[in-house]
Coordinates of C-alpha atoms in Angstrom, one line a residue:
M1393 CA 37.1 87.1 7.5
T1394 CA 33.8 88.9 8.1
T1395 CA 31.7 87.3 10.9
P1396 CA 27.9 86.7 10.7
T1397 CA 27.4 89.4 13.3
A1398 CA 29.4 91.9 11.2
V1399 CA 27.3 90.9 8.1
T1400 CA 24.1 91.6 10.1
A1401 CA 25.4 95.0 11.3
H1402 CA 26.4 96.0 7.8
T1403 CA 22.9 94.9 6.5
L1404 CA 21.2 97.1 9.2
D1405 CA 23.5 100.0 8.3
D1406 CA 22.7 99.7 4.6
T1407 CA 19.0 99.5 5.4
A1408 CA 19.1 102.7 7.4
R1409 CA 21.0 104.5 4.6
L1410 CA 18.4 103.2 2.1
S1411 CA 15.6 104.5 4.3
G1412 CA 17.2 107.9 4.6
A1413 CA 17.7 108.2 0.9
A1414 CA 14.0 107.3 0.3
D1415 CA 12.8 109.9 2.8
F1416 CA 15.0 112.6 1.1
V1417 CA 13.6 111.8 -2.3
R1418 CA 10.1 111.8 -1.0
E1419 CA 10.3 115.3 0.5
Q1420 CA 12.3 117.4 -2.1
D1421 CA 11.4 119.2 -5.3
T1422 CA 13.5 120.5 -8.2
A1423 CA 13.5 124.2 -7.5
T1424 CA 14.1 123.9 -3.8
L1425 CA 16.9 121.4 -4.2
L1426 CA 18.7 123.5 -6.9
R1427 CA 18.7 126.5 -4.5
L1428 CA 20.2 124.3 -1.8
L1429 CA 22.7 122.8 -4.2
L1430 CA 23.9 126.0 -5.9
P1431 CA 23.2 128.8 -3.4
G1432 CA 24.7 131.4 -5.8
L1433 CA 22.0 131.0 -8.5
D1434 CA 20.0 134.1 -9.3
G1435 CA 16.3 133.9 -10.2
L1436 CA 16.8 133.8 -14.0
E1437 CA 19.5 131.0 -13.7
L1438 CA 17.3 129.0 -11.4
R1439 CA 14.3 129.2 -13.7
A1440 CA 16.5 128.2 -16.7
L1441 CA 17.9 125.2 -14.9
A1442 CA 14.5 124.1 -13.6
D1443 CA 13.1 124.4 -17.2
R1444 CA 15.8 122.1 -18.6
C1445 CA 16.2 119.4 -15.9
H1446 CA 14.3 117.9 -13.0
F1447 CA 15.3 116.2 -9.8
A1448 CA 15.2 112.5 -10.6
H1449 CA 16.8 110.5 -7.7
A1450 CA 19.1 110.3 -4.8
A1451 CA 21.7 107.5 -5.1
L1452 CA 23.8 105.4 -2.8
L1453 CA 26.0 102.3 -2.9
V1454 CA 25.0 99.3 -0.7
C1455 CA 26.9 96.0 -0.3
P1456 CA 24.6 93.1 0.4
P1457 CA 26.0 89.6 0.8
D1458 CA 23.6 88.3 -1.9
E1459 CA 20.5 89.2 -3.9
S1460 CA 18.0 88.0 -1.5
S1461 CA 19.4 90.2 1.3
L1462 CA 19.2 93.2 -1.0
R1463 CA 15.6 92.4 -1.8
E1464 CA 14.8 92.2 2.0
Q1465 CA 16.5 95.6 2.6
L1466 CA 14.4 97.2 -0.1
A1467 CA 11.2 95.8 1.3
A1468 CA 12.1 97.0 4.8
C1469 CA 12.3 100.5 3.4
G1470 CA 9.0 100.4 1.6
L1471 CA 10.7 100.1 -1.8
D1472 CA 10.0 97.7 -4.6
A1473 CA 11.8 94.6 -3.7
Y1474 CA 11.6 93.3 -7.3
A1475 CA 12.9 96.4 -9.1
A1476 CA 14.8 95.4 -12.3
A1477 CA 18.6 95.3 -12.0
Q1478 CA 21.1 96.2 -14.8
P1479 CA 24.9 96.0 -14.8
S1480 CA 26.6 99.3 -13.9
V1481 CA 29.5 100.4 -16.1
V1482 CA 30.3 103.8 -14.7
V1483 CA 30.3 102.9 -10.9
R1484 CA 32.1 99.6 -11.5
E1485 CA 34.9 101.4 -13.3
R1486 CA 35.1 104.1 -10.6
L1487 CA 35.4 101.4 -7.9
A1488 CA 38.0 99.5 -9.9
V1489 CA 40.2 102.6 -10.3
R1490 CA 39.7 103.8 -6.7
H1491 CA 40.6 100.4 -5.2
R1492 CA 43.0 99.2 -7.9
R1493 CA 41.0 96.1 -8.8
D1494 CA 40.0 94.4 -12.0
A1495 CA 36.5 95.8 -12.9
A1496 CA 35.5 92.3 -14.0
D1497 CA 35.7 91.2 -10.4
L1498 CA 33.3 93.8 -9.1
D1499 CA 29.6 92.8 -9.8
V1500 CA 27.8 96.1 -9.5
R1501 CA 24.1 96.4 -10.4
I1502 CA 21.8 99.4 -10.7
L1503 CA 18.2 99.2 -9.4
R1504 CA 15.8 102.1 -9.4
P1505 CA 12.8 101.5 -7.1
E1506 CA 10.1 104.2 -7.3
V1507 CA 9.2 106.6 -4.5
H1508 CA 5.8 108.4 -4.3
C1509 CA 6.7 112.0 -3.4
T1510 CA 4.8 114.6 -1.3
D1511 CA 4.7 116.9 -4.4
G1512 CA 2.8 114.3 -6.4
E1513 CA 5.9 113.5 -8.6
R1514 CA 7.4 110.0 -8.9
R1515 CA 11.1 109.8 -8.4
V1516 CA 13.4 106.9 -7.6
V1517 CA 16.2 105.9 -5.3
E1518 CA 19.1 104.8 -7.4
V1519 CA 20.7 101.8 -5.7
F1520 CA 24.1 100.6 -6.7
A1521 CA 24.5 97.1 -5.3
L1522 CA 27.9 95.6 -5.0
A1523 CA 27.6 91.9 -4.1
V1524 CA 30.0 91.1 -1.2
P1525 CA 29.6 87.6 0.1
P1526 CA 31.1 87.0 3.5
G1527 CA 34.8 86.3 3.3
S1528 CA 35.1 87.5 -0.3
E1529 CA 37.8 89.9 -1.5
P1530 CA 35.6 93.0 -1.9
V1531 CA 34.9 93.1 1.8
E1532 CA 37.6 95.8 2.2
V1533 CA 36.0 97.7 -0.7
A1534 CA 32.6 97.6 1.0
A1535 CA 34.0 98.8 4.3
H1536 CA 35.7 101.8 2.7
E1537 CA 32.7 102.7 0.6
R1538 CA 30.3 102.6 3.6
A1539 CA 32.7 104.8 5.5
H1540 CA 33.1 107.5 2.8
D1541 CA 29.9 107.2 0.7
H1542 CA 31.8 108.1 -2.5
E1543 CA 28.9 107.1 -4.8
A1544 CA 26.1 108.8 -2.9
H1545 CA 24.8 111.7 -5.0
L1546 CA 21.8 113.7 -6.2
A1547 CA 20.7 113.4 -9.8
F1548 CA 18.9 115.7 -12.2
E1549 CA 17.6 114.3 -15.5
V1550 CA 17.9 116.6 -18.5
D1551 CA 14.7 117.1 -20.4
R1552 CA 15.0 116.9 -24.2
P1553 CA 18.9 116.7 -24.1
D1554 CA 20.9 118.0 -27.0
P1555 CA 24.6 119.1 -27.1
L1556 CA 23.9 122.8 -26.7
V1557 CA 21.7 122.3 -23.6
L1558 CA 24.1 119.8 -22.0
R1559 CA 27.1 122.2 -22.5
G1560 CA 25.1 125.1 -21.0
L1561 CA 24.1 123.0 -18.0
C1562 CA 27.6 121.9 -17.4
E1563 CA 28.9 125.5 -17.7
T1564 CA 26.3 126.8 -15.2
F1565 CA 27.2 124.1 -12.6
A1566 CA 30.9 124.9 -13.1
Q1567 CA 30.3 128.7 -12.7
H1568 CA 28.6 128.1 -9.4
G1569 CA 31.4 126.0 -7.9
A1570 CA 30.5 122.5 -9.0
V1571 CA 33.7 120.6 -10.1
A1572 CA 33.8 117.9 -12.8
D1573 CA 34.0 114.5 -11.0
G1574 CA 33.9 111.9 -13.8
G1575 CA 31.0 110.3 -15.7
G1576 CA 30.5 108.0 -18.6
Y1577 CA 28.2 106.4 -21.2
N1578 CA 26.2 103.3 -20.1
P1579 CA 25.4 101.3 -23.3
H1580 CA 23.1 99.0 -21.3
E1581 CA 20.5 101.8 -20.9
D1582 CA 21.8 104.2 -23.6
G1583 CA 22.4 107.0 -21.2
T1584 CA 25.2 109.5 -20.4
V1585 CA 26.1 110.7 -16.9
F1586 CA 28.0 113.8 -15.9
Y1587 CA 29.2 113.7 -12.2
F1588 CA 30.2 116.9 -10.3
T1589 CA 31.5 117.5 -6.8
A1590 CA 29.0 119.8 -5.1
P1591 CA 30.1 123.4 -4.3
A1592 CA 31.7 124.0 -0.9
D1593 CA 28.8 126.2 0.1
S1594 CA 26.1 123.6 -0.9
K1595 CA 23.4 122.9 1.6
A1596 CA 21.9 119.9 -0.2
G1597 CA 23.5 117.4 2.2
Y1598 CA 25.1 115.4 -0.7
G1599 CA 28.7 115.8 -1.8
R1600 CA 28.1 114.8 -5.4
V1601 CA 25.6 115.6 -8.1
E1602 CA 24.8 114.0 -11.4
L1603 CA 23.3 115.2 -14.6
Y1604 CA 21.7 112.4 -16.6
A1605 CA 20.9 112.6 -20.3
S1606 CA 19.3 109.8 -22.3
G1607 CA 21.3 108.8 -25.4
D1608 CA 24.9 108.8 -26.3
H1609 CA 26.5 112.2 -25.6
R1610 CA 30.1 111.3 -25.5
A1611 CA 31.1 114.3 -27.6
V1612 CA 30.0 116.6 -24.8
L1613 CA 31.3 114.2 -22.1
T1614 CA 34.8 114.2 -23.4
P1615 CA 35.8 117.8 -22.3
H1616 CA 34.0 117.1 -19.0
L1617 CA 36.1 114.0 -18.4
A1618 CA 39.2 115.9 -19.4
A1619 CA 38.6 118.5 -16.7
Y1620 CA 38.1 115.7 -14.2
Q1621 CA 41.2 113.7 -15.3
A1622 CA 43.3 116.9 -15.1
R1623 CA 42.8 116.6 -11.3
Q1624 CA 43.8 112.9 -11.3
P1625 CA 47.3 112.8 -12.8
A1626 CA 48.3 109.3 -11.8
E1627 CA 45.0 107.8 -13.1
T1628 CA 45.3 109.8 -16.3
L1629 CA 48.8 108.7 -16.9
L1630 CA 47.9 105.1 -16.2
R1631 CA 45.1 105.2 -18.7
L1632 CA 47.3 106.7 -21.3
M1633 CA 49.9 104.0 -20.8
T1634 CA 47.3 101.4 -21.8
G1635 CA 46.5 102.9 -25.1
A1636 CA 48.5 100.2 -26.9
W1637 CA 46.2 97.6 -25.4
T1638 CA 43.2 99.3 -27.0
T1639 CA 44.9 99.3 -30.4
Q1640 CA 45.6 95.6 -30.2
A1641 CA 42.2 94.7 -28.8
L1642 CA 40.5 96.4 -31.8
A1643 CA 42.9 94.7 -34.2
A1644 CA 42.3 91.3 -32.5
C1645 CA 38.6 91.8 -32.8
A1646 CA 39.0 92.5 -36.5
Q1647 CA 41.6 89.7 -37.1
L1648 CA 39.4 87.1 -35.4
R1649 CA 36.4 88.4 -37.3
L1650 CA 34.4 88.6 -34.1
P1651 CA 31.9 91.2 -35.6
E1652 CA 31.0 88.8 -38.4
A1653 CA 30.6 85.9 -36.0
M1654 CA 28.4 88.0 -33.7
D1655 CA 26.2 89.0 -36.6
A1656 CA 26.4 86.1 -39.0
Q1657 CA 23.3 87.3 -40.9
G1658 CA 24.8 90.6 -42.1
A1659 CA 25.8 94.1 -40.9
D1660 CA 22.4 95.6 -41.5
R1661 CA 20.3 93.0 -39.6
P1662 CA 19.0 93.4 -36.0
R1663 CA 21.7 92.5 -33.6
T1664 CA 21.2 90.1 -30.7
A1665 CA 23.4 88.9 -27.8
V1666 CA 25.6 85.9 -28.5
D1667 CA 26.8 83.4 -25.8
V1668 CA 30.6 83.4 -25.3
G1669 CA 30.7 79.6 -25.7
V1670 CA 28.8 79.7 -29.0
L1671 CA 31.0 82.6 -30.2
A1672 CA 34.2 80.8 -29.2
R1673 CA 33.2 77.7 -31.2
A1674 CA 32.4 79.9 -34.2
V1675 CA 35.7 81.8 -34.3
P1676 CA 37.2 79.4 -32.9
C1677 CA 39.2 80.4 -29.8
D1678 CA 39.6 79.8 -26.1
P1679 CA 36.3 80.7 -24.4
E1680 CA 37.9 82.1 -21.2
N1681 CA 40.3 84.3 -23.0
L1682 CA 37.6 85.4 -25.5
A1683 CA 35.5 86.5 -22.5
T1684 CA 38.4 88.6 -21.2
L1685 CA 38.8 90.3 -24.6
L1686 CA 35.0 90.9 -24.9
R1687 CA 34.9 92.5 -21.4
Y1688 CA 37.6 94.9 -22.5
L1689 CA 35.8 95.6 -25.8
A1690 CA 32.6 96.3 -23.8
M1691 CA 34.6 98.9 -21.8
L1692 CA 35.5 100.5 -25.2
G1693 CA 31.9 100.4 -26.4
V1694 CA 32.5 98.0 -29.2
V1695 CA 30.2 95.4 -27.7
T1696 CA 27.8 95.4 -24.8
S1697 CA 27.4 92.8 -22.1
E1698 CA 23.9 91.4 -21.8
P1699 CA 22.2 88.5 -20.0
G1700 CA 22.5 86.3 -23.1
G1701 CA 26.1 87.1 -23.8
F1702 CA 27.6 90.0 -25.8
R1703 CA 26.0 92.1 -28.5
L1704 CA 27.8 94.1 -31.2
T1705 CA 27.2 97.9 -31.0
E1706 CA 27.1 100.5 -33.9
L1707 CA 30.8 101.1 -33.2
G1708 CA 31.6 97.4 -33.4
V1709 CA 29.8 97.1 -36.7
L1710 CA 32.5 99.3 -38.3
L1711 CA 35.0 96.4 -37.8
R1712 CA 33.0 94.2 -40.1
A1713 CA 34.5 93.8 -43.5
D1714 CA 31.1 94.2 -45.2
S1715 CA 29.7 97.2 -43.2
H1716 CA 29.2 100.5 -44.9
G1717 CA 32.2 102.6 -44.1
S1718 CA 34.1 99.6 -42.7
M1719 CA 37.2 100.4 -40.8
R1720 CA 38.4 96.8 -40.4
S1721 CA 41.5 97.3 -42.7
L1722 CA 42.5 100.4 -40.8
A1723 CA 42.3 98.5 -37.5
L1724 CA 44.5 95.8 -39.0
M1725 CA 47.0 98.3 -40.3
Y1726 CA 47.3 100.2 -37.1
G1727 CA 47.5 97.0 -35.2
G1728 CA 50.0 95.4 -37.6
A1729 CA 53.1 96.9 -39.4
F1730 CA 52.5 100.4 -38.2
Y1731 CA 52.0 99.2 -34.6
Q1732 CA 55.3 97.3 -34.8
S1733 CA 57.3 100.3 -36.0
F1734 CA 56.0 102.5 -33.2
A1735 CA 58.1 100.4 -30.8
L1736 CA 61.0 102.3 -32.4
L1737 CA 59.5 105.8 -31.9
S1738 CA 62.3 106.9 -29.5
D1739 CA 64.9 105.9 -32.2
A1740 CA 63.0 107.8 -34.8
V1741 CA 63.0 110.9 -32.7
R1742 CA 66.8 110.5 -31.9
T1743 CA 68.1 109.6 -35.3
G1744 CA 65.6 111.2 -37.7
Q1745 CA 65.1 107.9 -39.5
T1746 CA 61.5 106.5 -39.5
G1747 CA 60.8 103.6 -37.2
F1748 CA 59.3 101.7 -40.2
E1749 CA 62.6 101.8 -42.2
Q1750 CA 64.6 100.8 -39.2
L1751 CA 62.4 97.8 -38.6
F1752 CA 61.7 96.6 -42.1
G1753 CA 64.7 98.0 -44.0
E1754 CA 62.8 100.1 -46.5
N1755 CA 60.1 102.7 -46.8
H1756 CA 56.5 101.6 -46.5
F1757 CA 55.7 102.3 -50.1
D1758 CA 58.4 99.8 -51.4
Y1759 CA 57.7 97.4 -48.6
F1760 CA 53.9 97.2 -49.4
A1761 CA 54.5 97.2 -53.2
R1762 CA 56.4 93.9 -52.9
R1763 CA 53.7 92.3 -50.7
P1764 CA 50.4 92.4 -52.7
A1765 CA 48.2 91.3 -49.8
L1766 CA 49.6 94.0 -47.6
A1767 CA 49.4 96.6 -50.4
E1768 CA 45.7 95.7 -50.9
R1769 CA 45.0 96.1 -47.1
F1770 CA 46.8 99.4 -47.1
D1771 CA 44.7 100.7 -50.0
Q1772 CA 41.6 99.4 -48.2
S1773 CA 42.7 101.2 -45.0
M1774 CA 42.9 104.5 -46.9
A1775 CA 39.4 104.0 -48.2
A1776 CA 38.3 103.4 -44.6
S1777 CA 38.7 107.1 -43.9
A1778 CA 36.8 108.1 -47.0
R1779 CA 34.1 109.8 -45.0
M1780 CA 36.3 112.9 -45.0
F1781 CA 35.5 113.1 -48.8
D1782 CA 31.8 113.4 -48.3
P1783 CA 31.5 117.2 -48.8
L1784 CA 34.2 117.4 -51.6
P1785 CA 31.9 116.8 -54.6
L1786 CA 30.0 119.9 -53.5
H1787 CA 33.1 122.1 -53.1
P1788 CA 32.6 125.4 -55.1
V1789 CA 35.6 124.7 -57.3
I1790 CA 34.3 121.2 -58.4
A1791 CA 30.7 122.4 -58.7
A1792 CA 31.8 125.2 -61.0
A1793 CA 33.9 122.9 -63.1
G1794 CA 30.9 120.5 -63.3
A1795 CA 28.5 123.3 -64.4
A1796 CA 30.8 124.8 -67.0
P1797 CA 30.1 124.3 -70.7
G1798 CA 32.0 121.6 -72.5
R1799 CA 33.8 118.7 -70.8
R1800 CA 36.3 119.4 -68.1
T1801 CA 38.8 117.1 -66.4
V1802 CA 39.6 116.4 -62.7
V1803 CA 43.1 115.0 -62.2
D1804 CA 43.4 112.9 -59.1
V1805 CA 47.1 112.7 -58.2
A1806 CA 48.1 109.5 -56.4
G1807 CA 44.5 109.0 -55.7
G1808 CA 44.7 105.3 -54.6
T1809 CA 41.9 103.2 -55.9
G1810 CA 39.9 106.2 -57.0
E1811 CA 37.4 106.6 -54.1
L1812 CA 37.4 110.4 -54.2
L1813 CA 37.5 110.6 -58.0
G1814 CA 34.6 108.2 -58.3
R1815 CA 32.5 110.3 -55.9
I1816 CA 33.3 113.5 -57.9
L1817 CA 32.5 112.0 -61.3
A1818 CA 29.3 110.3 -60.0
A1819 CA 28.1 113.7 -58.7
H1820 CA 29.0 115.6 -61.9
P1821 CA 28.2 113.8 -65.2
G1822 CA 29.8 116.7 -67.1
L1823 CA 33.2 116.0 -65.7
D1824 CA 35.9 113.5 -66.9
G1825 CA 38.7 112.2 -64.7
V1826 CA 42.3 111.1 -64.9
L1827 CA 44.0 109.1 -62.2
L1828 CA 47.8 109.1 -61.7
E1829 CA 49.0 106.1 -59.7
R1830 CA 51.5 103.2 -59.4
P1831 CA 51.0 100.2 -61.7
H1832 CA 49.5 97.8 -59.2
V1833 CA 47.1 100.4 -57.8
V1834 CA 45.8 101.4 -61.2
E1835 CA 44.4 97.9 -61.9
A1836 CA 42.5 98.0 -58.6
A1837 CA 41.3 101.5 -59.4
R1838 CA 39.9 100.4 -62.8
R1839 CA 37.7 97.9 -61.0
H1840 CA 36.7 100.3 -58.3
L1841 CA 35.8 103.1 -60.6
D1842 CA 33.8 100.7 -62.8
T1843 CA 31.7 99.9 -59.7
F1844 CA 30.9 103.7 -59.4
G1845 CA 29.7 103.5 -63.0
V1846 CA 32.2 106.2 -64.1
G1847 CA 35.0 104.0 -65.6
A1848 CA 34.2 105.1 -69.1
R1849 CA 34.8 108.7 -68.2
C1850 CA 38.1 108.1 -66.5
G1851 CA 41.6 107.8 -68.0
Y1852 CA 44.7 106.3 -66.2
V1853 CA 48.3 107.4 -66.1
V1854 CA 50.8 105.0 -64.7
G1855 CA 53.8 106.8 -63.3
D1856 CA 55.3 109.1 -60.7
F1857 CA 54.6 112.8 -59.9
A1858 CA 56.9 113.8 -62.8
D1859 CA 54.3 112.2 -65.1
M1860 CA 51.6 114.8 -64.1
P1861 CA 48.9 115.0 -66.8
A1862 CA 48.6 118.5 -68.2
G1863 CA 45.4 120.5 -69.1
G1864 CA 43.1 119.6 -66.2
A1865 CA 40.6 122.0 -64.8
V1866 CA 40.9 120.7 -61.2
Y1867 CA 43.9 118.9 -59.7
V1868 CA 43.4 117.0 -56.4
L1869 CA 46.1 116.0 -53.9
A1870 CA 44.3 114.1 -51.2
R1871 CA 46.4 112.9 -48.3
V1872 CA 49.6 113.0 -50.4
L1873 CA 51.7 115.9 -49.2
H1874 CA 51.8 114.7 -45.6
D1875 CA 53.7 111.6 -46.8
W1876 CA 56.8 113.7 -47.7
D1877 CA 59.3 116.2 -46.3
D1878 CA 59.2 119.9 -47.4
D1879 CA 61.6 119.5 -50.3
R1880 CA 59.7 116.6 -51.9
C1881 CA 56.4 118.5 -51.3
R1882 CA 57.8 121.5 -53.2
E1883 CA 58.8 119.2 -56.0
I1884 CA 55.3 117.6 -56.2
L1885 CA 53.7 121.1 -56.2
R1886 CA 56.0 122.3 -58.9
H1887 CA 54.9 119.3 -61.1
C1888 CA 51.3 120.4 -60.5
A1889 CA 52.0 124.0 -61.3
R1890 CA 53.7 123.1 -64.6
A1891 CA 50.8 120.9 -65.6
M1892 CA 48.0 123.3 -64.6
P1893 CA 46.6 125.9 -67.0
L1894 CA 46.4 129.4 -65.7
D1895 CA 42.7 129.1 -64.8
A1896 CA 43.0 125.6 -63.2
D1897 CA 42.4 125.0 -59.5
L1898 CA 44.3 122.8 -57.0
L1899 CA 42.6 121.1 -54.0
V1900 CA 44.8 119.7 -51.3
V1901 CA 43.2 117.5 -48.6
E1902 CA 45.2 117.2 -45.4
R1903 CA 44.8 117.4 -41.6
L1904 CA 45.9 120.9 -40.5
L1905 CA 47.9 121.4 -37.3
P1906 CA 46.0 124.0 -35.2
P1907 CA 48.0 127.3 -34.9
D1908 CA 47.3 127.6 -31.2
G1909 CA 48.4 124.0 -30.2
S1910 CA 44.8 123.0 -29.3
P1911 CA 44.0 119.2 -29.3
S1912 CA 43.6 117.9 -32.8
L1913 CA 43.7 114.6 -34.7
A1914 CA 46.4 116.2 -36.9
T1915 CA 48.7 116.2 -33.9
A1916 CA 48.4 112.5 -33.5
W1917 CA 48.8 111.9 -37.2
D1918 CA 51.9 114.1 -37.2
L1919 CA 53.5 111.6 -34.9
H1920 CA 52.3 108.7 -37.0
M1921 CA 53.7 110.2 -40.2
M1922 CA 57.1 111.0 -38.5
C1923 CA 57.5 107.4 -37.2
N1924 CA 56.1 105.4 -40.1
V1925 CA 56.3 107.4 -43.3
G1926 CA 58.9 110.2 -42.8
G1927 CA 56.3 112.9 -43.6
R1928 CA 54.5 115.3 -41.4
E1929 CA 51.3 117.2 -40.9
R1930 CA 51.5 121.0 -41.2
R1931 CA 49.7 124.3 -40.4
A1932 CA 47.9 126.2 -43.1
D1933 CA 50.5 128.9 -43.2
H1934 CA 53.2 126.2 -43.7
Y1935 CA 51.3 124.9 -46.7
A1936 CA 50.9 128.5 -48.0
E1937 CA 54.7 128.8 -48.0
L1938 CA 55.2 125.5 -49.8
L1939 CA 52.6 126.5 -52.4
D1940 CA 54.3 129.9 -52.8
D1941 CA 57.7 128.3 -53.5
A1942 CA 56.0 126.3 -56.3
G1943 CA 54.4 129.3 -58.0
L1944 CA 51.0 128.7 -56.4
R1945 CA 48.9 130.8 -53.9
L1946 CA 46.6 129.6 -51.2
V1947 CA 43.2 131.0 -51.7
G1948 CA 41.6 129.5 -48.6
H1949 CA 40.7 126.4 -46.7
S1950 CA 37.6 124.8 -45.2
P1951 CA 37.0 121.9 -42.8
L1952 CA 36.1 118.3 -43.7
P1953 CA 35.0 115.4 -41.5
L1954 CA 37.5 113.3 -39.5
G1955 CA 39.6 116.4 -38.6
A1956 CA 40.6 117.0 -42.2
S1957 CA 40.6 120.2 -44.3
V1958 CA 40.6 121.1 -48.0
L1959 CA 43.0 123.8 -49.1
H1960 CA 42.2 125.7 -52.4
A1961 CA 45.1 127.0 -54.4
R1962 CA 45.6 128.6 -57.8
K1963 CA 48.6 129.6 -60.0
A1964 CA 50.1 132.8 -58.8
A1965 CA 50.1 135.8 -61.1
P1966 CA 53.4 136.3 -62.8
G1967 CA 55.7 138.2 -60.5
A1968 CA 53.4 137.8 -57.5
A1969 CA 55.9 136.1 -55.2
G1970 CA 54.7 135.8 -51.6
A1971 CA 51.1 136.2 -52.6
S1972 CA 50.1 133.1 -50.7
G1973 CA 51.2 134.0 -47.3
T1974 CA 47.6 133.9 -46.0
S1975 CA 45.6 131.4 -44.1
G1976 CA 42.3 133.1 -44.7
T1977 CA 39.3 131.7 -46.5
S1978 CA 38.0 132.2 -50.0
E1979 CA 34.4 133.0 -51.1
G1980 CA 32.1 130.1 -50.4
E1981 CA 34.5 128.5 -47.9
G1982 CA 34.3 128.5 -44.1
R1983 CA 37.2 129.0 -41.8
T1984 CA 38.8 125.8 -40.6
S1985 CA 38.4 125.0 -36.9

């Protein structure tokens, strides 16, 4: 147990460290500090950095026994004793990982008292305060942190941050020996931090440096964190092992309808913090367990923790059933039947049989068809990814068909409830549509297409791929071929080829596996399709071969949102076997990434 004398000694130590940090901030300026930090900078690089960021603060972690002690320390250093405090997300998580503790047990706050500097600027000392009452468990954490000063760093704030500027700054730091050392997005203040270990030849006196950018820049942060985690294999593996917990936490949030309870007045209204007790009564559920779930959801960015409770974020709104682009059904599917079958992934790899069939005794199409509520949820989950369809009504093939004289028809093959077909017909009044689907889906599609206002221009064919309607100008296979093995894909494509006139076009929407093995959503979905459906994702050249076998040729492909692509194919000229062995792009289409 820590004695009162030890507490006093630690308090004096923290006060001296605070005073030293304040003096450092007071005496430095941006250009001088950048020269010390990155000695290899040439004049042009120094000017470019100084134009894009400015020295903002020096930071350190202190461990006062309570808030009043912290305020006394600040006052003793000539700093604002009443500076506002906010919860820390990034440092709390770093401490939790470093000391193998539950982040919820580490009460870390951020304070930023101002310092009046000799160059006339106003900067701050960033104080991370970990409350460590005498005799409490974090005493060992505090002793270690005081000895090693892991969280002490210099910070530069990025002026007018945008992705291009942030990537350039990170690359410049890396080129001059700074090494990625973590970071994160703090929803409490809507800011993104990029931590680096200072270069070995740095003369700045601090071992770490931070770039701070206001706003949410997690897209730029992701590769930065990947570089950091590559040097932390055990931590990386541990985080990967808990991925199933994330899936279930999101599914539980959707199942309990927490987003609706947190914003009872609607998805488009201003959101406020809701007390856990109030929320537990509204759901209803156990308050203590709900608080545990909410803390985890806060770590994921689905909610934020605030003085009044928890508030739903833009990310969390997507789990509301009534939000625009709702992904609630998708969360329930991935946390439900598909999640259960993933427990048999190793059996699927070993035997070649899908985990879903091993678990439920039949393929997912038949299983869902006999369970109307589950079938409806599956169709809704497919619609949840409909954002990938946003650019398709403007695709050159569809635009040309819509502008041609007379009436032309778009045939949507296995198009679900008609989300894509409805968008196309709404954008092009001169087009008609035909939807080929299973009986129970057609009825739902009729209702859905009526809501688009295009039902009068749409016909319906109930049947299988062999019942392919003939004579269309454009045929669409959206997220269909990845459900099947190669032989079945060839059969489906041959049905299309037989039904297509010579001048018709085929658009295939799928996620493409990258040819170089780079990270891709398609790689994850390839595993999902193997385990749950028995299908697969493919490279563009693989689709080209399948098309060629069916008498079609790949003209080109272009990217879509959510990691998808649209492949454009036409009927091959008679005797032109092998003509589609290309993965290039057609006129008006960009190369897929």
